PDB file of C-alpha atoms and ligand atoms in Angstrom:
ATOM      1  CA  MET A   1      81.455 129.718 130.743  1.00  0.00           C
ATOM      2  CA  SER A   2      82.422 126.559 132.519  1.00  0.00           C
ATOM      3  CA  GLN A   3      85.244 126.579 135.130  1.00  0.00           C
ATOM      4  CA  THR A   4      88.711 126.419 133.973  1.00  0.00           C
ATOM      5  CA  LEU A   5      91.601 124.021 134.758  1.00  0.00           C
ATOM      6  CA  LEU A   6      95.105 124.571 134.074  1.00  0.00           C
ATOM      7  CA  VAL A   7      96.564 121.393 132.098  1.00  0.00           C
ATOM      8  CA  SER A   8     100.019 120.401 131.060  1.00  0.00           C
ATOM      9  CA  ALA A   9      99.722 120.855 127.194  1.00  0.00           C
ATOM     10  CA  CYS A  10     101.267 117.484 126.354  1.00  0.00           C
ATOM     11  CA  LEU A  11      98.508 115.706 128.245  1.00  0.00           C
ATOM     12  CA  LEU A  12      95.951 117.145 125.873  1.00  0.00           C
ATOM     13  CA  GLY A  13      97.691 115.826 122.792  1.00  0.00           C
ATOM     14  CA  LEU A  14      99.890 118.973 121.915  1.00  0.00           C
ATOM     15  CA  LEU A  15     103.381 118.067 120.493  1.00  0.00           C
ATOM     16  CA  THR A  16     105.254 119.907 123.483  1.00  0.00           C
ATOM     17  CA  ARG A  17     107.495 117.349 124.826  1.00  0.00           C
ATOM     18  CA  TYR A  18     111.205 117.498 124.766  1.00  0.00           C
ATOM     19  CA  ASP A  19     111.098 114.863 122.008  1.00  0.00           C
ATOM     20  CA  GLY A  20     108.590 116.751 120.037  1.00  0.00           C
ATOM     21  CA  GLN A  21     105.769 114.307 120.913  1.00  0.00           C
ATOM     22  CA  SER A  22     102.656 114.445 123.155  1.00  0.00           C
ATOM     23  CA  LYS A  23     101.365 112.308 126.025  1.00  0.00           C
ATOM     24  CA  THR A  24      97.727 112.355 125.127  1.00  0.00           C
ATOM     25  CA  ASN A  25      95.822 110.769 128.137  1.00  0.00           C
ATOM     26  CA  PRO A  26      92.326 109.706 127.580  1.00  0.00           C
ATOM     27  CA  LYS A  27      91.566 109.796 131.186  1.00  0.00           C
ATOM     28  CA  VAL A  28      92.489 113.468 131.245  1.00  0.00           C
ATOM     29  CA  LEU A  29      90.216 114.181 128.326  1.00  0.00           C
ATOM     30  CA  ASP A  30      87.398 112.231 129.992  1.00  0.00           C
ATOM     31  CA  TYR A  31      87.847 114.050 133.336  1.00  0.00           C
ATOM     32  CA  LEU A  32      87.502 117.455 131.582  1.00  0.00           C
ATOM     33  CA  GLN A  33      84.239 116.215 129.802  1.00  0.00           C
ATOM     34  CA  ARG A  34      82.767 114.608 132.968  1.00  0.00           C
ATOM     35  CA  HIS A  35      83.273 117.812 135.048  1.00  0.00           C
ATOM     36  CA  ASP A  36      82.484 120.296 132.385  1.00  0.00           C
ATOM     37  CA  LEU A  37      85.885 121.923 132.668  1.00  0.00           C
ATOM     38  CA  THR A  38      87.551 124.199 129.997  1.00  0.00           C
ATOM     39  CA  PRO A  39      91.274 123.332 129.792  1.00  0.00           C
ATOM     40  CA  ILE A  40      93.894 125.913 129.718  1.00  0.00           C
ATOM     41  CA  PRO A  41      96.804 124.267 127.961  1.00  0.00           C
ATOM     42  CA  VAL A  42     100.305 125.329 129.342  1.00  0.00           C
ATOM     43  CA  CYS A  43     103.745 124.046 128.592  1.00  0.00           C
ATOM     44  CA  PRO A  44     106.195 125.786 131.001  1.00  0.00           C
ATOM     45  CA  GLU A  45     109.175 124.836 128.989  1.00  0.00           C
ATOM     46  CA  GLN A  46     107.937 126.300 125.888  1.00  0.00           C
ATOM     47  CA  LEU A  47     106.691 129.272 127.804  1.00  0.00           C
ATOM     48  CA  ALA A  48     110.209 129.745 129.021  1.00  0.00           C
ATOM     49  CA  GLY A  49     111.397 130.132 125.304  1.00  0.00           C
ATOM     50  CA  LEU A  50     112.762 126.669 124.853  1.00  0.00           C
ATOM     51  CA  SER A  51     112.516 125.011 121.474  1.00  0.00           C
ATOM     52  CA  THR A  52     110.871 121.698 120.590  1.00  0.00           C
ATOM     53  CA  PRO A  53     112.509 119.367 120.270  1.00  0.00           C
ATOM     54  CA  ARG A  54     114.978 120.209 123.008  1.00  0.00           C
ATOM     55  CA  PRO A  55     117.608 118.415 125.191  1.00  0.00           C
ATOM     56  CA  LEU A  56     116.330 116.316 127.922  1.00  0.00           C
ATOM     57  CA  THR A  57     116.543 117.855 131.333  1.00  0.00           C
ATOM     58  CA  PHE A  58     116.825 116.282 134.848  1.00  0.00           C
ATOM     59  CA  PHE A  59     117.447 117.384 138.443  1.00  0.00           C
ATOM     60  CA  ALA A  60     121.228 117.058 139.524  1.00  0.00           C
ATOM     61  CA  ALA A  61     120.342 118.197 143.197  1.00  0.00           C
ATOM     62  CA  GLY A  62     117.110 118.621 144.914  1.00  0.00           C
ATOM     63  CA  SER A  63     113.631 119.005 143.035  1.00  0.00           C
ATOM     64  CA  GLY A  64     111.413 121.968 142.348  1.00  0.00           C
ATOM     65  CA  PRO A  65     111.255 123.587 145.631  1.00  0.00           C
ATOM     66  CA  GLU A  66     114.925 123.502 146.173  1.00  0.00           C
ATOM     67  CA  VAL A  67     115.521 125.209 142.751  1.00  0.00           C
ATOM     68  CA  LEU A  68     113.020 127.825 143.751  1.00  0.00           C
ATOM     69  CA  ASP A  69     115.071 128.206 146.857  1.00  0.00           C
ATOM     70  CA  GLY A  70     118.524 128.257 145.181  1.00  0.00           C
ATOM     71  CA  SER A  71     119.782 124.976 146.689  1.00  0.00           C
ATOM     72  CA  GLY A  72     118.673 122.680 143.992  1.00  0.00           C
ATOM     73  CA  LYS A  73     119.870 122.320 140.337  1.00  0.00           C
ATOM     74  CA  ILE A  74     118.370 121.191 137.189  1.00  0.00           C
ATOM     75  CA  VAL A  75     120.641 120.458 133.994  1.00  0.00           C
ATOM     76  CA  ASN A  76     120.260 119.228 130.530  1.00  0.00           C
ATOM     77  CA  THR A  77     122.238 116.484 128.885  1.00  0.00           C
ATOM     78  CA  ASP A  78     124.969 118.895 128.094  1.00  0.00           C
ATOM     79  CA  ARG A  79     125.185 119.633 131.735  1.00  0.00           C
ATOM     80  CA  ALA A  80     124.057 123.251 131.142  1.00  0.00           C
ATOM     81  CA  ASP A  81     122.502 124.931 134.203  1.00  0.00           C
ATOM     82  CA  MET A  82     118.768 125.318 133.464  1.00  0.00           C
ATOM     83  CA  ASN A  83     117.696 126.762 136.750  1.00  0.00           C
ATOM     84  CA  ASN A  84     116.814 130.278 135.437  1.00  0.00           C
ATOM     85  CA  VAL A  85     115.083 129.091 132.292  1.00  0.00           C
ATOM     86  CA  PHE A  86     112.877 126.646 134.146  1.00  0.00           C
ATOM     87  CA  ILE A  87     112.041 129.130 136.756  1.00  0.00           C
ATOM     88  CA  LYS A  88     110.980 131.644 133.982  1.00  0.00           C
ATOM     89  CA  GLY A  89     108.714 128.954 132.651  1.00  0.00           C
ATOM     90  CA  ALA A  90     107.085 128.407 135.996  1.00  0.00           C
ATOM     91  CA  GLU A  91     106.456 132.253 136.444  1.00  0.00           C
ATOM     92  CA  GLN A  92     104.947 132.427 133.040  1.00  0.00           C
ATOM     93  CA  THR A  93     102.656 129.578 133.867  1.00  0.00           C
ATOM     94  CA  LEU A  94     101.574 131.146 137.080  1.00  0.00           C
ATOM     95  CA  GLN A  95     100.920 134.252 135.193  1.00  0.00           C
ATOM     96  CA  ILE A  96      98.570 132.637 132.784  1.00  0.00           C
ATOM     97  CA  ALA A  97      96.715 130.827 135.723  1.00  0.00           C
ATOM     98  CA  ARG A  98      96.132 134.227 137.441  1.00  0.00           C
ATOM     99  CA  LEU A  99      94.972 135.800 134.222  1.00  0.00           C
ATOM    100  CA  VAL A 100      92.347 133.019 133.735  1.00  0.00           C
ATOM    101  CA  GLY A 101      91.572 132.519 137.530  1.00  0.00           C
ATOM    102  CA  CYS A 102      92.645 129.014 137.702  1.00  0.00           C
ATOM    103  CA  LYS A 103      92.717 127.533 141.172  1.00  0.00           C
ATOM    104  CA  ASP A 104      93.565 123.983 140.065  1.00  0.00           C
ATOM    105  CA  ALA A 105      96.101 122.426 137.838  1.00  0.00           C
ATOM    106  CA  LEU A 106      96.181 119.013 136.316  1.00  0.00           C
ATOM    107  CA  LEU A 107      99.902 118.307 135.419  1.00  0.00           C
ATOM    108  CA  LYS A 108     101.925 115.549 133.976  1.00  0.00           C
ATOM    109  CA  ASP A 109     103.832 113.603 136.653  1.00  0.00           C
ATOM    110  CA  GLY A 110     107.569 112.805 136.255  1.00  0.00           C
ATOM    111  CA  SER A 111     108.516 116.009 134.363  1.00  0.00           C
ATOM    112  CA  PRO A 112     111.060 118.354 135.651  1.00  0.00           C
ATOM    113  CA  SER A 113     108.685 121.158 135.230  1.00  0.00           C
ATOM    114  CA  CYS A 114     105.183 119.547 135.836  1.00  0.00           C
ATOM    115  CA  GLY A 115     105.891 116.555 138.085  1.00  0.00           C
ATOM    116  CA  VAL A 116     103.512 116.419 141.070  1.00  0.00           C
ATOM    117  CA  HIS A 117     104.467 113.234 142.935  1.00  0.00           C
ATOM    118  CA  ARG A 118     107.744 112.316 141.299  1.00  0.00           C
ATOM    119  CA  ILE A 119     110.636 113.588 139.385  1.00  0.00           C
ATOM    120  CA  CYS A 120     113.941 112.169 137.914  1.00  0.00           C
ATOM    121  CA  ARG A 121     117.247 112.954 139.621  1.00  0.00           C
ATOM    122  CA  ASN A 122     120.289 111.939 137.939  1.00  0.00           C
ATOM    123  CA  GLY A 123     118.615 109.138 136.093  1.00  0.00           C
ATOM    124  CA  THR A 124     116.501 107.660 139.122  1.00  0.00           C
ATOM    125  CA  ARG A 125     112.750 108.260 139.608  1.00  0.00           C
ATOM    126  CA  THR A 126     112.271 109.640 143.027  1.00  0.00           C
ATOM    127  CA  ALA A 127     109.590 111.409 145.087  1.00  0.00           C
ATOM    128  CA  GLY A 128     109.372 115.366 144.381  1.00  0.00           C
ATOM    129  CA  GLN A 129     107.764 118.100 142.474  1.00  0.00           C
ATOM    130  CA  GLY A 130     108.733 119.935 139.207  1.00  0.00           C
ATOM    131  CA  ILE A 131     109.698 123.497 139.288  1.00  0.00           C
ATOM    132  CA  THR A 132     106.359 124.894 137.963  1.00  0.00           C
ATOM    133  CA  THR A 133     104.301 122.561 140.321  1.00  0.00           C
ATOM    134  CA  ALA A 134     106.459 123.832 143.249  1.00  0.00           C
ATOM    135  CA  LEU A 135     105.641 127.546 142.345  1.00  0.00           C
ATOM    136  CA  LEU A 136     101.981 126.949 141.667  1.00  0.00           C
ATOM    137  CA  GLN A 137     101.667 125.005 144.970  1.00  0.00           C
ATOM    138  CA  ARG A 138     103.349 127.956 146.854  1.00  0.00           C
ATOM    139  CA  SER A 139     101.040 130.328 145.138  1.00  0.00           C
ATOM    140  CA  GLY A 140      98.012 128.529 146.431  1.00  0.00           C
ATOM    141  CA  LEU A 141      96.928 126.370 143.538  1.00  0.00           C
ATOM    142  CA  HIS A 142      95.737 122.787 144.061  1.00  0.00           C
ATOM    143  CA  THR A 143      97.741 120.463 141.913  1.00  0.00           C
ATOM    144  CA  PHE A 144      97.122 116.810 140.946  1.00  0.00           C
ATOM    145  CA  SER A 145      98.570 114.540 138.161  1.00  0.00           C
ATOM    146  CA  GLU A 146      97.065 112.264 135.537  1.00  0.00           C
ATOM    147  CA  GLU A 147      97.965 109.445 137.973  1.00  0.00           C
ATOM    148  CA  ASP A 148      95.508 110.838 140.464  1.00  0.00           C
ATOM    149  CA  LEU A 149      92.525 110.215 137.975  1.00  0.00           C
TER     150      LEU A 149
HETATM  151  S1  LIG B 201     106.976 121.016 130.459  1.00  0.00           S
HETATM  152 FE1  LIG B 201     105.008 120.089 131.324  1.00  0.00          FE
HETATM  153  S2  LIG B 201     103.629 120.488 129.329  1.00  0.00           S
HETATM  154 FE2  LIG B 201     105.499 120.902 128.622  1.00  0.00          FE
HETATM  155  S3  LIG B 201     105.942 118.871 127.650  1.00  0.00           S
HETATM  156 FE3  LIG B 201     106.978 118.798 129.750  1.00  0.00          FE
HETATM  157  S4  LIG B 201     105.298 117.832 131.068  1.00  0.00           S
HETATM  158 FE4  LIG B 201     104.446 118.578 129.139  1.00  0.00          FE
END
């Protein structure tokens, strides 16, 4: 079997985004084919038990690492605290990575779960990692985004 790569499900065409849409990325599909990789699709927010569609979420303080450490905060448009839900999604994603032996993850940039280089805080794009990305990095996985391809 070819090597596995954890991939944000929305990049593969799955309808997992908060708005019920996907973010199919031909560069991702091409990368998988060129490197003979078997994608393991994951959506941390669905793995957390959230519905699709679901309210938009964004950081009110910090980013992924700070949420894991307890000083950051992620909220939805109703201003509900989503920290524990998003941490659960990150932990479930890490569990899948361990089950299949993934050491690398290709994740959707800009997302509060999957962002690698940037996230959104109070309506502004800023540098930072999503909560799942931060947990995967801390657990020794190499992460990169579709913007690195
Ligand atoms: S949580 Fe990640 S995989 Fe799920 S829709 Fe958002 S960016 Fe895509």
